[in-house]
PDB file of C-alpha atoms in Angstrom:
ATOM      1  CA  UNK A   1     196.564  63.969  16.903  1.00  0.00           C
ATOM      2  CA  UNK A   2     193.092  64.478  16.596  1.00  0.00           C
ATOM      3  CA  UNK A   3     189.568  62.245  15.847  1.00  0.00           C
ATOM      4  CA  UNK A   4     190.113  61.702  12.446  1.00  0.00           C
ATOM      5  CA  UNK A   5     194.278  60.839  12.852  1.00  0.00           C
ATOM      6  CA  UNK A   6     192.481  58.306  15.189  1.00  0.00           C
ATOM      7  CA  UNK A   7     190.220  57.023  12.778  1.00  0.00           C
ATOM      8  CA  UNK A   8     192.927  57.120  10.219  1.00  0.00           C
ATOM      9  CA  UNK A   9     195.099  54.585  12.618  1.00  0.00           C
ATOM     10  CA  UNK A  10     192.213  52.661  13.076  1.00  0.00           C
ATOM     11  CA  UNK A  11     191.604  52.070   9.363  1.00  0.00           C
ATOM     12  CA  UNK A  12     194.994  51.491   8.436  1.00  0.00           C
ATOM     13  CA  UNK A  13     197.728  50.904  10.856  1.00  0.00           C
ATOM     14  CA  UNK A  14     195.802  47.857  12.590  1.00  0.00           C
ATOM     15  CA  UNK A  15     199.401  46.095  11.931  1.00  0.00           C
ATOM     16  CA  UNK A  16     201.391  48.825  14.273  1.00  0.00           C
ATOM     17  CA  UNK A  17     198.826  48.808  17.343  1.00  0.00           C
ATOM     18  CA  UNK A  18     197.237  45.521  18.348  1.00  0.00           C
ATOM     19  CA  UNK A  19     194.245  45.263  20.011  1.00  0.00           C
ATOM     20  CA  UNK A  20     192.137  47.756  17.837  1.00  0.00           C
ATOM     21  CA  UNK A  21     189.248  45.250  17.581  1.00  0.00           C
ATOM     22  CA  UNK A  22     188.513  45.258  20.940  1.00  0.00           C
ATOM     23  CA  UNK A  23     187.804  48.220  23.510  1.00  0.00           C
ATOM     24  CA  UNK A  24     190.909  49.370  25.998  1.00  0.00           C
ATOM     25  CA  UNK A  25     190.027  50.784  29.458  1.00  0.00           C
ATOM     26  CA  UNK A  26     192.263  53.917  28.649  1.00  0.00           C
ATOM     27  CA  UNK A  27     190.448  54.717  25.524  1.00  0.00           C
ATOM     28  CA  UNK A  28     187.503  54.603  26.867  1.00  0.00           C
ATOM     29  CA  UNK A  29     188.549  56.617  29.947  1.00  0.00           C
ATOM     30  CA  UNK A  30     189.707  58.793  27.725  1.00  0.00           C
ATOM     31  CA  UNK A  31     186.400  59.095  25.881  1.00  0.00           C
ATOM     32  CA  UNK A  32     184.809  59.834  29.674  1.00  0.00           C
ATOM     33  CA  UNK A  33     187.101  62.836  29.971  1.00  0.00           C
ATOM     34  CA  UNK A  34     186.044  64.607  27.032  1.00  0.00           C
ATOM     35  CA  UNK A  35     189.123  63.362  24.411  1.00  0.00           C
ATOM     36  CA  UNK A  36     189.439  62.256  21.238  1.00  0.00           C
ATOM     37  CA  UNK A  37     192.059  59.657  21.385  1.00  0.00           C
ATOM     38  CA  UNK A  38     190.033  57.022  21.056  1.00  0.00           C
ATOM     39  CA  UNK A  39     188.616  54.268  18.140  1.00  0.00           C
ATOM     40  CA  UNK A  40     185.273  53.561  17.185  1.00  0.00           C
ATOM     41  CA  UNK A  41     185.013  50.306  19.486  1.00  0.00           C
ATOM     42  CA  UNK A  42     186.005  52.511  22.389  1.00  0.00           C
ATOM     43  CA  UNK A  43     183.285  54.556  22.178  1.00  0.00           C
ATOM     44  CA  UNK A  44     180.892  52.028  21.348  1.00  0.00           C
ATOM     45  CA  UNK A  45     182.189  50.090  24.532  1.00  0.00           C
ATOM     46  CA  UNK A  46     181.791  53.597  26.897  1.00  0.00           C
ATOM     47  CA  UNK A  47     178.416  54.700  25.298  1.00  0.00           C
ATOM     48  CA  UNK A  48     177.313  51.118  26.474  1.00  0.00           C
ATOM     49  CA  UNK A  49     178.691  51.996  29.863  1.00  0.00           C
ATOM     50  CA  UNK A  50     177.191  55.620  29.967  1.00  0.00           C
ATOM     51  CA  UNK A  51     173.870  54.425  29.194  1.00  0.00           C
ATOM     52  CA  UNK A  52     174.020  51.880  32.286  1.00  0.00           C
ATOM     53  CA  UNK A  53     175.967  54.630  34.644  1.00  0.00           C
ATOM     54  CA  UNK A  54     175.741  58.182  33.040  1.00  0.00           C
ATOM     55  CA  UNK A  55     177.434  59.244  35.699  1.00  0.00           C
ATOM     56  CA  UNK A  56     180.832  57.682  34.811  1.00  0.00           C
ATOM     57  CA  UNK A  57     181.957  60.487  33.432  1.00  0.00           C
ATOM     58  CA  UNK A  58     181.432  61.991  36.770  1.00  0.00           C
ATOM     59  CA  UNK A  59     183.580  59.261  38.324  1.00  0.00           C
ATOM     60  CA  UNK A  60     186.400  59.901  35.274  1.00  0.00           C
ATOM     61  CA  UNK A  61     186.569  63.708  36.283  1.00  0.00           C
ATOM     62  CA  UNK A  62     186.839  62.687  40.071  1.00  0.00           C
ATOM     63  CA  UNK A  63     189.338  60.210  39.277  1.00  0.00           C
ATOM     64  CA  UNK A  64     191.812  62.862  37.223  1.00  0.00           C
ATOM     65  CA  UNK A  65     190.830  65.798  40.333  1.00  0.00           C
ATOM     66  CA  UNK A  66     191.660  63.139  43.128  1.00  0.00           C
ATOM     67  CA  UNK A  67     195.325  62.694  41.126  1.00  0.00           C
ATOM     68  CA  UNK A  68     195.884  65.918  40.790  1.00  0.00           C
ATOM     69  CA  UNK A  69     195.195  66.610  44.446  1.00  0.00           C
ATOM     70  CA  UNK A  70     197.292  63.796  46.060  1.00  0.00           C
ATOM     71  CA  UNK A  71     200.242  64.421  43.298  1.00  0.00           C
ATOM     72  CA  UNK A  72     200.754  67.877  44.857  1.00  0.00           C
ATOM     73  CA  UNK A  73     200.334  66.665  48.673  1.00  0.00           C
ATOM     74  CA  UNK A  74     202.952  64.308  48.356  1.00  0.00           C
ATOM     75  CA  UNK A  75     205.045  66.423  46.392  1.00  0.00           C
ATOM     76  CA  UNK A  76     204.430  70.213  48.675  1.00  0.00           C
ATOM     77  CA  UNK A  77     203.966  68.101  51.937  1.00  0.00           C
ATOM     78  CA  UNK A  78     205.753  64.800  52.421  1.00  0.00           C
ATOM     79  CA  UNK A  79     208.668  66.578  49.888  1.00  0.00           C
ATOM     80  CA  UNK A  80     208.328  63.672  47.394  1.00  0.00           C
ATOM     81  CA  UNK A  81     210.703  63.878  44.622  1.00  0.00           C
ATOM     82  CA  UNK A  82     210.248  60.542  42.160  1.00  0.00           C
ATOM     83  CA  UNK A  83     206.738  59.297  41.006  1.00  0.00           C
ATOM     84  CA  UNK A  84     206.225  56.255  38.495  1.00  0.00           C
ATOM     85  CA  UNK A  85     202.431  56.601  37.071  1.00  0.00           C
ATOM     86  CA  UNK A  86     201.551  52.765  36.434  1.00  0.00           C
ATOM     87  CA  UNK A  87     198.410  53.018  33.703  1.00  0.00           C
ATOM     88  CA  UNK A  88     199.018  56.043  32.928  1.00  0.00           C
ATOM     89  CA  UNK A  89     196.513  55.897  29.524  1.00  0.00           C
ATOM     90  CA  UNK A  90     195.869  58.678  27.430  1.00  0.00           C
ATOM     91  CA  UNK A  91     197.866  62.050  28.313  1.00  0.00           C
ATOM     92  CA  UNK A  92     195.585  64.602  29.666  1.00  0.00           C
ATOM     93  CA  UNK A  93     196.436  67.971  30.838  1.00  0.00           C
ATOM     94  CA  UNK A  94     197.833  68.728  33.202  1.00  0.00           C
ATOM     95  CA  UNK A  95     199.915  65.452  33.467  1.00  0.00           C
ATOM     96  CA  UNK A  96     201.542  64.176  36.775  1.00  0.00           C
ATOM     97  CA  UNK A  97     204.421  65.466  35.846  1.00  0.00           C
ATOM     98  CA  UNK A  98     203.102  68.827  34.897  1.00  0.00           C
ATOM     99  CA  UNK A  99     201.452  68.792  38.566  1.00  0.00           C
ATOM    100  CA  UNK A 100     204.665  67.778  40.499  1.00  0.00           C
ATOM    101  CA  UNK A 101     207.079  70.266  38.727  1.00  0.00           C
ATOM    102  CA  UNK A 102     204.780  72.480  39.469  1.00  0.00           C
ATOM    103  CA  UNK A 103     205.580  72.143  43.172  1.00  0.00           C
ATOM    104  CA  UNK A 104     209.402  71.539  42.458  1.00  0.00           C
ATOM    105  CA  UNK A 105     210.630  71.784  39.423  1.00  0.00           C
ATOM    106  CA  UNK A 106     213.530  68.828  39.940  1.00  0.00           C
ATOM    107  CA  UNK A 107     210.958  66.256  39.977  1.00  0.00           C
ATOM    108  CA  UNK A 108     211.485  62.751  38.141  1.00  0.00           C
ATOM    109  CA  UNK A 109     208.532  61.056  36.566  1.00  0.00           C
ATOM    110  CA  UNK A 110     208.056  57.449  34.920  1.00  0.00           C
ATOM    111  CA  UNK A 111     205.304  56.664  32.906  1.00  0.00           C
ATOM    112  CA  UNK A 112     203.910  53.121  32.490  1.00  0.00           C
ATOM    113  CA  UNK A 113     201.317  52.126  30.127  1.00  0.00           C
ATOM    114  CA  UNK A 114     200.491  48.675  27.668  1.00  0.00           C
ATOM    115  CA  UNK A 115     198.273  50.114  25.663  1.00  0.00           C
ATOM    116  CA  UNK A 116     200.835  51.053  22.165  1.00  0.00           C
ATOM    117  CA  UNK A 117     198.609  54.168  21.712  1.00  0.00           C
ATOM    118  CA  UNK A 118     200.093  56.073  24.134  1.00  0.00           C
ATOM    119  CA  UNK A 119     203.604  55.629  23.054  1.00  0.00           C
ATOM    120  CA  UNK A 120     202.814  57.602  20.381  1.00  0.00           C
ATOM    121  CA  UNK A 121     201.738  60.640  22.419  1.00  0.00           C
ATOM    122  CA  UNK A 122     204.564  60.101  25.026  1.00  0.00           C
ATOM    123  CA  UNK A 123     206.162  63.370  23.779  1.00  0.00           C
ATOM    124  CA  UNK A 124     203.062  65.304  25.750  1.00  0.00           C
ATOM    125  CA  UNK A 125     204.649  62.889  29.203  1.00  0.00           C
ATOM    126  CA  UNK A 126     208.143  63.763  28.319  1.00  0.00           C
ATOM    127  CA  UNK A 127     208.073  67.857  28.317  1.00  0.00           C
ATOM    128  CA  UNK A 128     208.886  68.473  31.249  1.00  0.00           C
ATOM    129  CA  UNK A 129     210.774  71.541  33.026  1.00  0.00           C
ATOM    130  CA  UNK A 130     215.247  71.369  32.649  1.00  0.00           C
ATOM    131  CA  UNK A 131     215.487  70.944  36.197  1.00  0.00           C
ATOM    132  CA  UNK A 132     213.161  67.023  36.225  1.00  0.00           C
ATOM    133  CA  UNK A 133     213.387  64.389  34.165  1.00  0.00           C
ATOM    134  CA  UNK A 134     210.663  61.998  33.309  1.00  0.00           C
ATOM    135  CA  UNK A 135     210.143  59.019  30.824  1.00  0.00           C
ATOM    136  CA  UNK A 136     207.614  56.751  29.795  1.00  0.00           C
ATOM    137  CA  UNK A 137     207.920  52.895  29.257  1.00  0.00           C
ATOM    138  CA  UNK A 138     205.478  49.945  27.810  1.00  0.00           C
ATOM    139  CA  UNK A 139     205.128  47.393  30.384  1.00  0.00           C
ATOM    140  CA  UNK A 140     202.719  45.060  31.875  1.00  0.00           C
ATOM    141  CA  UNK A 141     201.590  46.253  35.254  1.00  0.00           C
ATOM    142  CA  UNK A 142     201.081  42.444  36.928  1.00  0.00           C
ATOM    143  CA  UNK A 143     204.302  41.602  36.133  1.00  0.00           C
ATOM    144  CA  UNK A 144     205.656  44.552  38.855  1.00  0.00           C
ATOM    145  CA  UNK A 145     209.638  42.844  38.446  1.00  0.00           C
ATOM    146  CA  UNK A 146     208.939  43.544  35.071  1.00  0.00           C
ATOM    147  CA  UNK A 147     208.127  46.997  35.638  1.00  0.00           C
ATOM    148  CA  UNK A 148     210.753  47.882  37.701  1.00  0.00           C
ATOM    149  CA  UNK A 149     213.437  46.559  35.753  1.00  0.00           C
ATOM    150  CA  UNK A 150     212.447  48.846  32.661  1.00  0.00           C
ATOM    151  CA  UNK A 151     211.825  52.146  35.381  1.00  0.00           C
ATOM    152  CA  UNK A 152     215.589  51.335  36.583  1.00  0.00           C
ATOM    153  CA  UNK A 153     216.861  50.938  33.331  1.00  0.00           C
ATOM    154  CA  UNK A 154     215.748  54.570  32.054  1.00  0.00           C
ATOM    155  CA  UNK A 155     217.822  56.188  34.717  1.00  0.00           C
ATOM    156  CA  UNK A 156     215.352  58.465  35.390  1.00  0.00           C
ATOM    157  CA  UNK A 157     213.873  57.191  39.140  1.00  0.00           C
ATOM    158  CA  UNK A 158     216.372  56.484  41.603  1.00  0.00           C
ATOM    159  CA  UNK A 159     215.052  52.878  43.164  1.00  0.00           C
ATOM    160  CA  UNK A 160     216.978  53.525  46.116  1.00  0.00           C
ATOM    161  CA  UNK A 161     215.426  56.439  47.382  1.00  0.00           C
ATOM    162  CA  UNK A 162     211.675  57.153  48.144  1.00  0.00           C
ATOM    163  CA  UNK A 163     209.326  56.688  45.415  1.00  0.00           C
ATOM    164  CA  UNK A 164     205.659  57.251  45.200  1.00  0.00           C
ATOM    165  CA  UNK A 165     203.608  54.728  43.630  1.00  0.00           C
ATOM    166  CA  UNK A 166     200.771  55.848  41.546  1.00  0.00           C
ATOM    167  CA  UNK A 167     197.883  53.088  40.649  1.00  0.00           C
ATOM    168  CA  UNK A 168     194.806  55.318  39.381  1.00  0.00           C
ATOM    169  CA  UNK A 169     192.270  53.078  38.146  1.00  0.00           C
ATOM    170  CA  UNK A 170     194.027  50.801  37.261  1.00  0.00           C
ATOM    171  CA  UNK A 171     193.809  47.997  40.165  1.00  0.00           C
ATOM    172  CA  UNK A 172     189.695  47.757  39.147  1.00  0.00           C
ATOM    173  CA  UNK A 173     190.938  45.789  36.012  1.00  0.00           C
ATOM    174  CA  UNK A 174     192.748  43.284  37.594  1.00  0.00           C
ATOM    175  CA  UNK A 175     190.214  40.268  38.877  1.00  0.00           C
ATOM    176  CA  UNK A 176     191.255  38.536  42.217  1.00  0.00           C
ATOM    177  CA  UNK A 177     192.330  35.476  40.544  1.00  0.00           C
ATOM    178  CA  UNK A 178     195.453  38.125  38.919  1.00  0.00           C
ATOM    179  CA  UNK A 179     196.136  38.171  42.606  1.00  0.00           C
ATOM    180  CA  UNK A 180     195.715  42.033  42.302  1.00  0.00           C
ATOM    181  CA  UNK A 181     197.039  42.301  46.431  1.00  0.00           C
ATOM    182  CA  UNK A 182     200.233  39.865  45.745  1.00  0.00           C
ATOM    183  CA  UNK A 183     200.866  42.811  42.717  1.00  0.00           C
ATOM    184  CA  UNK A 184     200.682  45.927  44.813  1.00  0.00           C
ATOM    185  CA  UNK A 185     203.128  43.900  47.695  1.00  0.00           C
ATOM    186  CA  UNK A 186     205.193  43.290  44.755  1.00  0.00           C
ATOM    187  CA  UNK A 187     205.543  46.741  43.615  1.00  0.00           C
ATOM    188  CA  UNK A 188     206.335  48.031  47.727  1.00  0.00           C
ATOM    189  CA  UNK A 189     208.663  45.776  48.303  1.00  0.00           C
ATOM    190  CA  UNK A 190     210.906  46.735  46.053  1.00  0.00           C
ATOM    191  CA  UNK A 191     210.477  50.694  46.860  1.00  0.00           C
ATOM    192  CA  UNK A 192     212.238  52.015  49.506  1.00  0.00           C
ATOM    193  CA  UNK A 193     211.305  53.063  52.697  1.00  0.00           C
ATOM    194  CA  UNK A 194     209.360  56.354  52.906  1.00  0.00           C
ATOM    195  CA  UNK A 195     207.923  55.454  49.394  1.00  0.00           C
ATOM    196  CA  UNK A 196     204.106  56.285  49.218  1.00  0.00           C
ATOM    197  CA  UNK A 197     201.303  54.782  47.479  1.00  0.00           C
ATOM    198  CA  UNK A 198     198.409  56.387  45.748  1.00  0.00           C
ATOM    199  CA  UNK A 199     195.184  54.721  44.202  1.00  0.00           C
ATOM    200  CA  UNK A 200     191.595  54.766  43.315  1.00  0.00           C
ATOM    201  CA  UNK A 201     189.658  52.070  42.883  1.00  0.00           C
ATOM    202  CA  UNK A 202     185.937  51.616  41.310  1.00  0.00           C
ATOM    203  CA  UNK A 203     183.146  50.265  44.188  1.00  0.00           C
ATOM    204  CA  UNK A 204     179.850  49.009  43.960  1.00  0.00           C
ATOM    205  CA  UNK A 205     179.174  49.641  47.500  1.00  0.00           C
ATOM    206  CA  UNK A 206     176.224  52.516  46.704  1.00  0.00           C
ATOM    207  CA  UNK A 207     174.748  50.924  43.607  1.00  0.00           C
ATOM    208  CA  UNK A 208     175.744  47.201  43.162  1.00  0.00           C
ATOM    209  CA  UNK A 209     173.335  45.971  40.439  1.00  0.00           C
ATOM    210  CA  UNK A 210     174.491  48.851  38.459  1.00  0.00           C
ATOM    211  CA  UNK A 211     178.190  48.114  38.885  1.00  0.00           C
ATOM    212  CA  UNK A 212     177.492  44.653  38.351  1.00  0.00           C
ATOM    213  CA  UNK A 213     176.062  45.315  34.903  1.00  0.00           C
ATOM    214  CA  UNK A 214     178.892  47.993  34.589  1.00  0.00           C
ATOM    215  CA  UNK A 215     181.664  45.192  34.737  1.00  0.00           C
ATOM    216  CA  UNK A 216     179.686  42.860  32.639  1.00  0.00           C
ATOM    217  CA  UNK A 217     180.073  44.729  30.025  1.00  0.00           C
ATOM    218  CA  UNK A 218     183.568  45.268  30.037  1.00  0.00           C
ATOM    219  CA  UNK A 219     183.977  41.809  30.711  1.00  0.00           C
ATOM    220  CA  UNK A 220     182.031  40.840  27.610  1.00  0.00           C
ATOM    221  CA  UNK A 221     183.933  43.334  25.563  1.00  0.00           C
ATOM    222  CA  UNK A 222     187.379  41.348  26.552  1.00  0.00           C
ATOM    223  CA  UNK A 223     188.315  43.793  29.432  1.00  0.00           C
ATOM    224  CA  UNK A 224     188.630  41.905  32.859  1.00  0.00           C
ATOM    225  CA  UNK A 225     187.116  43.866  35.929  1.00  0.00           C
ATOM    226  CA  UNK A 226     186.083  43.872  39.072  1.00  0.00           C
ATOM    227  CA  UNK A 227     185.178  46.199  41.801  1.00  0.00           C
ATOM    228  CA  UNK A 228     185.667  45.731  45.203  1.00  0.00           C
ATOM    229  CA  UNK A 229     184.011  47.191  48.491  1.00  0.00           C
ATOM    230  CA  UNK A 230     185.451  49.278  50.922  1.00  0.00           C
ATOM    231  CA  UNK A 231     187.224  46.951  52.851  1.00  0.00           C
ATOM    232  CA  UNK A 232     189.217  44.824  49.761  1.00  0.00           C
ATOM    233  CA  UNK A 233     190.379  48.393  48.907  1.00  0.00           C
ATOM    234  CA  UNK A 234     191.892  49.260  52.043  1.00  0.00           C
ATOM    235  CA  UNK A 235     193.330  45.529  51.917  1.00  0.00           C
ATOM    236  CA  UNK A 236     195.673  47.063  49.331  1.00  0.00           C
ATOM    237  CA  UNK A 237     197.638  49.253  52.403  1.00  0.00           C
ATOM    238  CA  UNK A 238     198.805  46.440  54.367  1.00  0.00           C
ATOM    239  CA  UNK A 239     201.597  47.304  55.886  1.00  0.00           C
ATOM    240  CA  UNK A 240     201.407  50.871  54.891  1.00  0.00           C
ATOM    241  CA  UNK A 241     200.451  53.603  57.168  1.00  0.00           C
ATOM    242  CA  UNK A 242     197.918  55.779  55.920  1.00  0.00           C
ATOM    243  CA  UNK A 243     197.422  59.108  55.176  1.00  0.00           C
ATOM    244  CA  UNK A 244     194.654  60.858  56.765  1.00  0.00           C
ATOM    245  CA  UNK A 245     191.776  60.573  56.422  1.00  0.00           C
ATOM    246  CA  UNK A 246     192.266  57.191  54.828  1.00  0.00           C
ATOM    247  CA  UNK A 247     190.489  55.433  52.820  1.00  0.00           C
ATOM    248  CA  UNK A 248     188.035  57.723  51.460  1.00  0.00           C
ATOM    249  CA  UNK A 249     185.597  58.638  48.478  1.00  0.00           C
ATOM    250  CA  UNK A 250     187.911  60.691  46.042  1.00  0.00           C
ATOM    251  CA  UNK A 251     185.803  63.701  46.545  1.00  0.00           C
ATOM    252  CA  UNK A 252     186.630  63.185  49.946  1.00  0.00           C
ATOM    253  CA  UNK A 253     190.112  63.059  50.291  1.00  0.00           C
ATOM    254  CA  UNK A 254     191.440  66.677  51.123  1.00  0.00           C
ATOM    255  CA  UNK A 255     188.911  68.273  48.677  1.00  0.00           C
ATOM    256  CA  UNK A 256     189.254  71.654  47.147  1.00  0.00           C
ATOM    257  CA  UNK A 257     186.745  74.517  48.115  1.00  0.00           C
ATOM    258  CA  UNK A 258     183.771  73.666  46.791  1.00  0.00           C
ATOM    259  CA  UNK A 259     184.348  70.369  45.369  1.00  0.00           C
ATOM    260  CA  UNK A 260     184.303  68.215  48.181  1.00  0.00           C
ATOM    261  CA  UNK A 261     181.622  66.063  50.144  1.00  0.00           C
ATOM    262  CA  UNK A 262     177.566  67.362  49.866  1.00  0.00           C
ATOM    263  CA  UNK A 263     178.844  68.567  46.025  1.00  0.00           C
ATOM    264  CA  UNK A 264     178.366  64.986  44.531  1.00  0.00           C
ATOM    265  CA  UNK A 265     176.703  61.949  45.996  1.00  0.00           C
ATOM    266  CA  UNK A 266     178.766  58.747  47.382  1.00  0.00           C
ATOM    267  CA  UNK A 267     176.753  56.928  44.298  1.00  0.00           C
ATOM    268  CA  UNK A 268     177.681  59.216  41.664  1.00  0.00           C
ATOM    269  CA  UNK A 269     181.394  58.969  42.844  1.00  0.00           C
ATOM    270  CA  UNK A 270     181.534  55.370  43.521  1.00  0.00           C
ATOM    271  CA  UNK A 271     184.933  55.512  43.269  1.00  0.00           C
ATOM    272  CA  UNK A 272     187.580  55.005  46.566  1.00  0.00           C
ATOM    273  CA  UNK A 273     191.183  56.775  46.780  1.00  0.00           C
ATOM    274  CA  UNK A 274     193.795  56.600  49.345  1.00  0.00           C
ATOM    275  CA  UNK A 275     197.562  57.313  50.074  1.00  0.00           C
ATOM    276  CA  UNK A 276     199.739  55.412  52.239  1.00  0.00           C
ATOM    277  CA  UNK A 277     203.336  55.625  53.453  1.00  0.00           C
ATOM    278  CA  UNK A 278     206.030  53.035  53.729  1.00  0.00           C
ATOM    279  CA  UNK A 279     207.572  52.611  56.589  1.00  0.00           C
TER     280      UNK A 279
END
């Protein structure tokens, strides 16, 4: 579905997905990356944004190459099998899925979004190769029982065996007093041992009055948000044992040839990404 199918929903499905009259983080993430899934208000919302920050589309791009990169560690070298993407958004090629069976075709993937919009592209998460499975669910990501529940019900992930966790910018839009930390536990503690964890997570660390006014806006837009330095985000792996080399700047964390550190500035990427293990 293109820009003007989008517009076309906009105008005149407002009954079948809620929540057009305000901006939706995935939208306007997906409006960062390029896409065209996304409504008027979206890109109202992330033109405010870019005009503050110009450089969040570098941070969206950074975000989807940091995925990419830790979906096929996990998969090639820790031999991870099931994934469940929590905030998935908009798809974008290639998918998690698409990155995983890449590795090993037999891989099972769950999709979790609330935003309706994506249900209605959940055909692009669902093509996946005859050997995997994967599926895609609406749920509420602070409500992790919740979550669960519907993943175990598809019969496509396995909650008995290792799992690995996937929160991609998501855990930015979930204010401390959503108890964002008592969330994440509640996700590992129902995962098996040997389960992993991926995330990213916005900072203002290199540029706080910008990040400040970055967050205001969402917040004023009805989109709760806050970023967190350094340390909060490496509060999130209690417990967990990390992956080398931590808690890094995405770019950082095992880049690619020629798309790692001295490429982009820690300002431009403002954006933190780690894996951790369950033990």
């Amino acid at each position: 579905m293109g820009d003007q199918a989008a517009q076309g929903h906009e105008q005149g499905n407002s009954e079948v997905f809620l929540g057009q009259d305000q901006p939706h983080s995935a939208r306007m993430y997906d409006y960062y990356l390029g896409g065209k899934t996304n409504y008027s208000v979206d890109r109202e919302a992330a033109q405010a944004v870019i005009k503050l920050f110009p450089a969040i589309e570098t941070v969206a791009r950074v975000n989807r190459a940091y995925m990419h990169r830790a979906a096929r560690y996990v998969a090639q070298r820790c031999g991870m099998r099931q994934f469940i993407d929590v905030g998935t958004g908009i798809p974008t090629a290639p998918n998690l899925h698409e990155v995983v069976q890449d590795v090993a075709p037999e891989c099972r993937v769950m999709y979790i979004d609330n935003d309706p919009i994506v249900l209605v592209y959940a055909d692009e998460l669902l093509a996946g190769t005859p050997e995997g499975l994967t599926g895609y669910v609406q749920a509420d990501a602070t409500d992790p029982a919740a979550v669960l529940a519907a993943v175990e019900a598809e019969g496509v992930v396995d909650l008995g065996k290792p799992v690995v966790l996937s929160l991609h910018a998501l855990l930015h839009f979930i204010p401390d007093d959503r108890d964002p930390y008592g969330i994440v536990r509640g996700f590992m503690n129902h995962l098996a041992p040997g389960s992993y964890l991926s995330l990213t997570h916005c900072t203002g660390d290199f540029a706080p009055e910008t990040w400040a006014a970055i967050i205001d806006t969402y917040v004023q837009r009805g989109t709760p948000a806050q970023v967190r330095s350094r340390a909060e985000v490496v509060r999130f792996f209690e417990g967990l044992e990390l992956v080398e080399p931590g808690v890094v700047l995405a770019h950082q964390w095992h880049p690619r040839v020629g798309s790692g550190p001295g490429v982009l500035s820690d300002r431009l990427v403002s954006l933190y990404a780690g894996v951790g293990r369950k033990v």
